[in-house]
XYZ file of C-alpha atoms in Angstrom:
465
model
C 7.547 -31.893 11.298
C 3.826 -32.606 11.306
C 1.657 -29.517 10.831
C 0.036 -30.100 14.225
C 3.561 -29.856 15.695
C 3.933 -26.470 14.032
C 0.769 -25.372 15.839
C 2.224 -26.652 19.117
C 5.433 -24.734 18.469
C 3.412 -21.590 17.784
C 1.521 -22.074 21.052
C 4.825 -22.265 22.923
C 6.067 -19.105 21.215
C 2.952 -16.931 20.973
C 0.718 -18.317 23.706
C -2.417 -20.454 23.676
C -4.633 -17.369 23.396
C -3.217 -16.623 19.922
C -3.324 -20.175 18.512
C -6.754 -21.740 18.020
C -6.814 -25.521 17.696
C -9.621 -27.806 16.442
C -12.376 -28.319 18.977
C -11.803 -25.010 20.733
C -14.465 -22.315 20.840
C -12.144 -19.863 19.086
C -11.446 -22.294 16.251
C -15.156 -22.912 15.669
C -15.883 -19.183 15.842
C -13.258 -18.503 13.168
C -14.809 -21.132 10.886
C -18.294 -19.694 11.327
C -17.063 -16.189 10.440
C -16.321 -17.019 6.792
C -18.746 -15.619 4.234
C -19.459 -18.810 2.277
C -20.022 -22.410 3.393
C -17.401 -23.481 0.844
C -14.718 -21.448 2.623
C -15.932 -22.470 6.074
C -15.625 -26.161 5.133
C -11.818 -25.911 4.902
C -10.242 -27.163 8.144
C -6.774 -25.813 8.994
C -4.542 -27.491 11.562
C -4.900 -24.277 13.570
C -5.776 -20.618 13.263
C -3.178 -18.150 14.506
C -4.419 -14.696 15.533
C -1.579 -12.156 15.572
C -2.208 -8.914 17.430
C 0.807 -6.924 16.247
C 3.057 -6.608 13.221
C 5.796 -8.238 15.321
C 3.550 -11.296 15.730
C 3.102 -11.471 11.950
C 6.838 -11.141 11.354
C 7.532 -13.918 13.870
C 4.971 -16.178 12.201
C 6.465 -15.706 8.740
C 9.977 -16.443 10.021
C 8.816 -19.661 11.717
C 6.687 -20.915 8.830
C 9.353 -20.251 6.202
C 12.229 -21.679 8.243
C 13.959 -24.850 7.085
C 14.252 -26.010 10.674
C 11.921 -28.623 12.189
C 10.796 -30.017 8.868
C 9.855 -26.677 7.329
C 9.056 -24.621 5.422
C 5.308 -25.029 5.916
C 2.337 -24.043 3.788
C 0.039 -21.406 5.249
C -2.806 -19.081 4.336
C -3.803 -15.553 5.301
C -7.343 -14.318 5.893
C -8.768 -10.891 6.579
C -12.524 -10.455 6.367
C -12.924 -13.988 4.977
C -15.240 -12.817 2.207
C -13.650 -14.599 -0.766
C -16.038 -17.451 -1.462
C -14.059 -20.416 -2.765
C -12.348 -23.160 -0.775
C -8.650 -22.572 0.019
C -8.897 -18.899 -0.972
C -8.232 -17.766 2.602
C -7.591 -20.929 4.598
C -5.021 -23.733 4.410
C -6.407 -27.272 4.735
C -4.473 -29.186 7.360
C -1.970 -26.338 7.743
C -1.746 -22.930 9.435
C -4.194 -20.141 8.677
C -3.218 -16.660 9.875
C -6.366 -14.798 10.931
C -5.555 -11.089 10.638
C -8.677 -9.722 12.291
C -6.799 -8.836 15.489
C -4.960 -6.143 13.529
C -7.956 -3.839 13.259
C -6.720 -0.534 14.681
C -8.049 2.702 13.175
C -5.988 5.849 13.790
C -6.204 9.311 12.236
C -3.395 11.635 11.216
C -3.168 14.874 13.206
C -5.152 16.814 10.599
C -7.453 13.842 9.826
C -6.482 13.981 6.149
C -5.619 10.299 6.320
C -6.532 7.253 8.361
C -4.226 4.362 9.244
C -6.104 1.056 9.279
C -5.062 -2.410 10.366
C -5.372 -4.762 7.403
C -7.629 -7.091 9.404
C -10.329 -4.452 9.892
C -13.590 -4.508 7.953
C -15.072 -1.528 6.161
C -18.039 -1.147 8.509
C -15.625 -0.593 11.427
C -13.972 2.222 9.482
C -17.266 3.891 8.567
C -18.395 3.699 12.198
C -15.375 5.846 13.056
C -15.531 8.185 10.060
C -19.260 8.936 9.792
C -19.526 10.896 13.086
C -16.610 13.075 11.936
C -18.174 13.916 8.574
C -15.389 12.022 6.807
C -15.155 8.974 4.577
C -12.852 6.900 2.378
C -13.452 5.295 -1.009
C -13.832 1.838 0.501
C -16.009 -1.243 0.302
C -19.774 -1.280 0.023
C -20.592 -4.258 2.240
C -20.106 -4.690 5.992
C -17.803 -7.585 6.839
C -15.614 -7.231 3.757
C -11.947 -6.991 4.731
C -9.869 -3.887 4.148
C -6.764 -5.738 2.974
C -8.368 -8.049 0.443
C -10.536 -5.424 -1.236
C -7.670 -2.925 -1.522
C -5.139 -5.412 -2.899
C -7.679 -6.410 -5.562
C -8.538 -2.896 -6.764
C -11.697 -1.979 -4.887
C -15.005 -0.618 -6.202
C -16.673 1.984 -3.973
C -19.829 4.070 -3.894
C -17.412 7.006 -4.042
C -15.526 5.569 -7.024
C -16.964 7.978 -9.630
C -15.636 10.922 -7.633
C -12.567 9.497 -5.897
C -11.446 6.490 -7.961
C -10.595 2.896 -7.054
C -9.929 1.983 -3.436
C -6.351 0.889 -4.191
C -5.582 4.362 -5.530
C -6.564 5.853 -2.161
C -3.855 3.826 -0.390
C -1.140 6.330 0.509
C 1.090 3.763 2.165
C 1.310 0.057 3.054
C 3.099 -1.632 5.942
C 3.994 -5.167 4.839
C 5.840 -8.191 6.198
C 7.988 -9.715 3.459
C 8.937 -13.357 2.959
C 12.076 -13.045 5.109
C 10.057 -11.596 7.995
C 11.296 -8.047 7.513
C 8.809 -5.197 7.890
C 8.909 -2.447 5.269
C 6.882 0.581 4.288
C 5.755 1.000 0.675
C 4.604 4.364 -0.626
C 5.204 6.725 -3.521
C 8.712 7.622 -2.289
C 9.808 4.465 -0.464
C 9.648 1.066 -2.169
C 7.575 2.711 -4.891
C 7.598 -0.419 -7.048
C 6.070 -2.401 -4.187
C 3.491 0.346 -3.564
C 2.530 0.093 -7.239
C 2.395 -3.722 -7.172
C 0.285 -3.916 -4.033
C -2.356 -1.798 -5.758
C -3.974 -4.771 -7.508
C -1.256 -7.394 -7.011
C -3.125 -9.583 -4.490
C -1.073 -11.503 -1.896
C 2.013 -12.135 -4.043
C 4.536 -10.046 -2.096
C 3.930 -10.445 1.629
C 1.380 -9.919 4.384
C 0.021 -6.377 4.510
C -0.515 -5.366 8.134
C -1.545 -1.720 7.811
C -2.807 0.631 5.091
C -2.965 4.441 5.201
C -5.909 5.850 3.228
C -6.664 9.376 2.116
C -9.842 10.722 3.712
C -12.277 13.344 2.418
C -15.216 15.308 3.758
C -18.582 13.584 3.410
C -20.979 15.523 5.585
C -24.053 14.686 3.529
C -25.868 11.379 3.663
C -25.889 9.206 0.561
C -29.050 8.776 -1.506
C -29.900 5.173 -2.390
C -32.771 3.358 -4.050
C -33.752 -0.208 -4.901
C -36.524 -0.931 -7.391
C -37.647 -4.121 -9.127
C -38.879 -3.581 -12.673
C -40.322 -5.787 -15.434
C -38.097 -6.323 -18.459
C -40.395 -4.653 -20.983
C -40.557 -1.111 -19.566
C -38.669 1.820 -21.167
C -36.632 4.385 -19.207
C -38.307 7.831 -19.123
C -38.391 11.003 -16.999
C -36.054 12.158 -14.193
C -35.800 12.738 -10.361
C -33.340 13.425 -8.848
C -32.335 14.526 -12.336
C -30.361 11.371 -13.001
C -32.409 8.791 -11.086
C -36.026 9.838 -11.553
C -36.458 7.632 -14.662
C -35.837 4.580 -12.549
C -38.234 5.623 -9.816
C -41.029 6.329 -12.292
C -40.917 2.840 -13.783
C -43.721 0.555 -12.639
C -42.412 -1.773 -9.949
C -43.143 -5.442 -9.493
C -43.514 -5.004 -5.744
C -43.903 -1.687 -3.953
C -42.904 -3.434 -0.742
C -39.431 -4.024 -2.158
C -38.998 -0.585 -3.721
C -37.094 1.545 -1.218
C -35.499 4.983 -1.338
C -33.353 6.131 1.572
C -30.732 8.653 2.565
C -28.230 7.081 4.919
C -24.650 7.066 6.139
C -22.021 4.710 4.754
C -22.292 2.674 7.966
C -25.990 2.084 7.368
C -25.599 1.358 3.660
C -22.813 -1.146 4.347
C -24.977 -2.962 6.895
C -28.001 -2.893 4.568
C -25.958 -4.548 1.828
C -25.405 -7.592 4.042
C -29.140 -8.303 3.954
C -28.883 -9.023 0.206
C -26.402 -11.886 0.793
C -26.242 -12.961 4.407
C -23.099 -14.879 5.385
C -23.521 -18.649 5.025
C -27.280 -18.311 4.416
C -26.667 -20.083 1.088
C -23.809 -21.364 -1.026
C -22.282 -18.538 -3.052
C -19.891 -17.936 -5.907
C -18.778 -15.144 -8.215
C -17.031 -14.926 -11.577
C -16.500 -11.907 -13.795
C -15.501 -10.512 -17.155
C -15.140 -7.039 -18.650
C -16.412 -5.374 -21.816
C -17.343 -2.012 -23.335
C -21.071 -1.660 -22.573
C -22.581 -0.965 -25.981
C -26.302 -1.545 -26.422
C -25.562 -4.580 -28.583
C -23.312 -6.050 -25.889
C -25.820 -5.527 -23.095
C -28.457 -7.277 -25.201
C -25.985 -10.055 -26.000
C -25.300 -10.488 -22.279
C -29.006 -10.861 -21.614
C -29.305 -13.418 -24.412
C -26.412 -15.424 -22.966
C -27.914 -15.182 -19.489
C -31.303 -16.327 -20.786
C -29.737 -19.279 -22.605
C -27.892 -20.446 -19.492
C -31.101 -21.424 -17.668
C -31.150 -24.831 -19.332
C -27.920 -25.732 -17.506
C -29.494 -25.269 -14.095
C -32.475 -27.600 -14.055
C -32.940 -29.300 -10.725
C -30.657 -27.021 -8.695
C -32.331 -26.596 -5.306
C -32.966 -23.121 -3.873
C -31.251 -21.383 -6.771
C -30.981 -17.647 -7.340
C -29.173 -17.189 -10.674
C -27.883 -13.648 -11.181
C -25.767 -11.674 -13.635
C -24.888 -8.143 -12.562
C -23.608 -5.583 -15.091
C -21.684 -2.740 -13.435
C -21.030 -0.424 -16.370
C -18.692 2.533 -16.073
C -21.032 5.183 -17.434
C -24.539 3.689 -17.617
C -26.940 2.083 -15.138
C -26.323 -1.158 -13.327
C -28.527 -4.008 -14.506
C -29.052 -7.054 -12.326
C -30.636 -10.030 -14.075
C -32.031 -12.685 -11.768
C -33.729 -16.031 -12.080
C -35.300 -17.658 -9.051
C -36.159 -21.353 -9.134
C -38.989 -21.762 -6.646
C -41.567 -24.427 -5.951
C -44.210 -22.577 -7.992
C -42.663 -20.366 -10.644
C -39.597 -18.778 -12.184
C -39.083 -15.023 -12.181
C -36.762 -12.820 -14.234
C -36.202 -9.226 -13.132
C -33.904 -6.291 -13.816
C -32.766 -4.035 -11.005
C -31.214 -0.686 -12.007
C -28.535 0.247 -9.461
C -25.561 2.576 -9.008
C -23.844 4.167 -12.048
C -20.048 4.030 -12.204
C -18.560 6.528 -14.702
C -15.174 5.822 -16.345
C -13.298 8.057 -13.912
C -13.369 5.178 -11.452
C -10.208 3.664 -12.915
C -8.603 6.952 -13.972
C -8.735 9.057 -10.801
C -5.619 8.814 -8.714
C -3.591 7.724 -11.734
C -4.202 4.501 -13.637
C -0.420 4.161 -13.985
C 0.049 4.087 -10.197
C -1.483 0.630 -9.881
C -0.864 -2.780 -11.457
C -4.316 -3.206 -13.035
C -3.283 -2.410 -16.613
C -6.001 0.142 -17.368
C -3.607 2.982 -18.223
C -4.227 2.929 -21.973
C -7.957 2.178 -21.798
C -10.055 5.197 -22.804
C -13.484 3.567 -23.177
C -16.118 3.117 -20.521
C -15.911 -0.437 -19.233
C -18.527 -2.711 -17.721
C -17.732 -5.345 -15.151
C -20.097 -8.276 -15.627
C -20.539 -10.331 -12.468
C -22.104 -13.781 -12.073
C -23.293 -14.091 -8.456
C -25.611 -17.064 -7.891
C -26.746 -18.588 -4.613
C -28.072 -22.098 -4.011
C -28.838 -24.391 -1.103
C -27.352 -27.854 -1.696
C -23.649 -28.740 -1.918
C -24.584 -31.622 -4.218
C -25.213 -29.025 -6.940
C -21.898 -27.158 -6.569
C -20.274 -28.520 -9.704
C -23.411 -27.997 -11.780
C -23.548 -24.333 -10.755
C -19.804 -23.821 -11.269
C -20.005 -25.418 -14.709
C -22.994 -23.273 -15.681
C -21.175 -20.148 -14.504
C -18.081 -21.003 -16.549
C -20.241 -21.676 -19.583
C -22.091 -18.378 -19.185
C -18.850 -16.439 -18.727
C -17.389 -18.096 -21.824
C -20.514 -17.295 -23.844
C -20.469 -13.640 -22.769
C -16.769 -13.296 -23.558
C -17.197 -14.916 -26.975
C -20.020 -12.504 -27.813
C -17.913 -9.560 -26.607
C -15.000 -10.603 -28.819
C -17.270 -10.947 -31.866
C -18.671 -7.471 -31.229
C -15.168 -6.037 -30.746
C -15.882 -4.854 -27.183
C -14.026 -7.471 -25.093
C -11.452 -6.289 -22.549
C -8.999 -8.742 -20.900
C -9.148 -7.009 -17.498
C -10.608 -9.219 -14.755
C -11.661 -7.518 -11.515
C -9.855 -9.572 -8.878
C -12.379 -9.080 -6.074
C -15.128 -10.761 -8.154
C -12.987 -13.430 -9.841
C -13.416 -17.208 -9.691
C -10.445 -19.500 -8.973
C -10.206 -20.699 -12.581
C -9.747 -17.151 -13.928
C -6.251 -15.891 -14.825
C -6.582 -12.489 -13.193
C -3.001 -11.209 -13.250
C -2.504 -12.130 -16.912
C -5.413 -9.801 -17.690
C -3.333 -6.850 -16.452
C -1.330 -7.020 -19.672
C 2.075 -8.379 -20.687
C 4.015 -5.271 -19.656
C 2.509 -5.169 -16.161
C 2.970 -8.922 -15.704
C 6.697 -8.523 -16.416
C 6.915 -5.664 -13.920
C 5.124 -7.751 -11.291
C 7.456 -10.682 -11.960
C 10.473 -8.415 -11.479
C 8.993 -7.064 -8.247
C 8.345 -10.582 -6.949
C 11.937 -11.557 -7.720
C 13.143 -8.568 -5.687
C 10.981 -8.932 -2.564
C 10.310 -12.700 -2.570
C 13.076 -14.414 -4.561
C 12.255 -17.865 -3.141
C 8.569 -17.544 -4.112
C 7.115 -18.043 -0.632
C 3.919 -16.167 -1.440
C 3.602 -17.802 -4.843
C 4.155 -21.427 -3.827
C 3.647 -21.778 -0.061
C 0.809 -19.355 0.583
C -2.627 -20.632 -0.340
C -5.212 -18.405 -1.950
C -4.978 -15.181 -3.868
C -4.387 -14.884 -7.593
C -0.782 -15.619 -8.426
C 1.586 -13.841 -10.767
C 2.379 -16.164 -13.694
C 5.757 -17.868 -13.677
C 8.323 -16.383 -16.037
C 8.476 -18.217 -19.367
């Protein structure tokens, strides 16, 4: 059966309002809602927009059926924030757009919140902020709940509460056979563990229950731009005053605010507006010794030569250390000059991957006792003709940083899924023991390998050797 015929069959079964075909307003709106132009350039045969878990179950049964020329490849998207092509859309096939499953419901005592996996974090904060509550969720409006949680999840509340995935009390998930199951600490506990970092390898998550906590105070936030040569001195508030007392490059860009999570999430969008440029990310992990931070800067500085002629480029390496200050190194190629700056940002102490139990997720950080730094490459540029040049430079820079980390004895194989590039072997970085456990889990819940072989996107569990 041709894929377009699958879309026609879905229209007959689910209704034209839930199946968006090329040329329709809904189809074009779905394309324009992706974060990066690279993702938006992928053209599925149709988008399907389920509104209930029953819709999702029906879709999986149809797409995996051997009848009518099946089974058929498909993809699943939530917030659509993953940047690379085919990460959350299936070219010429069916893409399931989960954003219709965006309900937000509280438990009777408001100690937890049940969230549709297609919701975005700003929608959750809009509901929680007026109640003086919050969750350890994403930092940017528009980022999907499902994708961030299944990848681990870094939060402003991480130092106090831990990773986002460790706040997930329970998952509702549609498996490869279309069945709907609940996964929590007592029921399908192996699946609950695997979903905490295991990406889209086991099914389609339709709902997640998160633990809530009181957050009646506003959050304090600051952005300053500082020259590379200044030392860190002084304090105010006790921990942040050294940053504020540094001379800034531009007072107009130095801002200090107290705001709700809703406001902070919306403000973060201004730093990287959807489809305003071409984007990518790649990441690695190391112990942030002084020597390693200096080595990262040296590698970053050396990478400039690979980027000559790239139009509208902002070249950035962001170090998110677990225990010291964030450093954001940037290079702008403009018509007049180049600029290099460091931006100190939010500290993330090592508790971020320990709170909630490092052994209750698949990330493989159980035995790690050192503070870790996640190093993120996050460039932006204007012309698709320079895509491969930027990707190549990013791979080279990542390789250089990793080589330096290994020589200094501070390299860690963990790769943060939500920042990873498509060429990175994320799941392998969770460690051999966890990979074997994930393989066993996949064999139990998806013995045919639907979500490994048929479902586009995500970071797949390695095949058994």
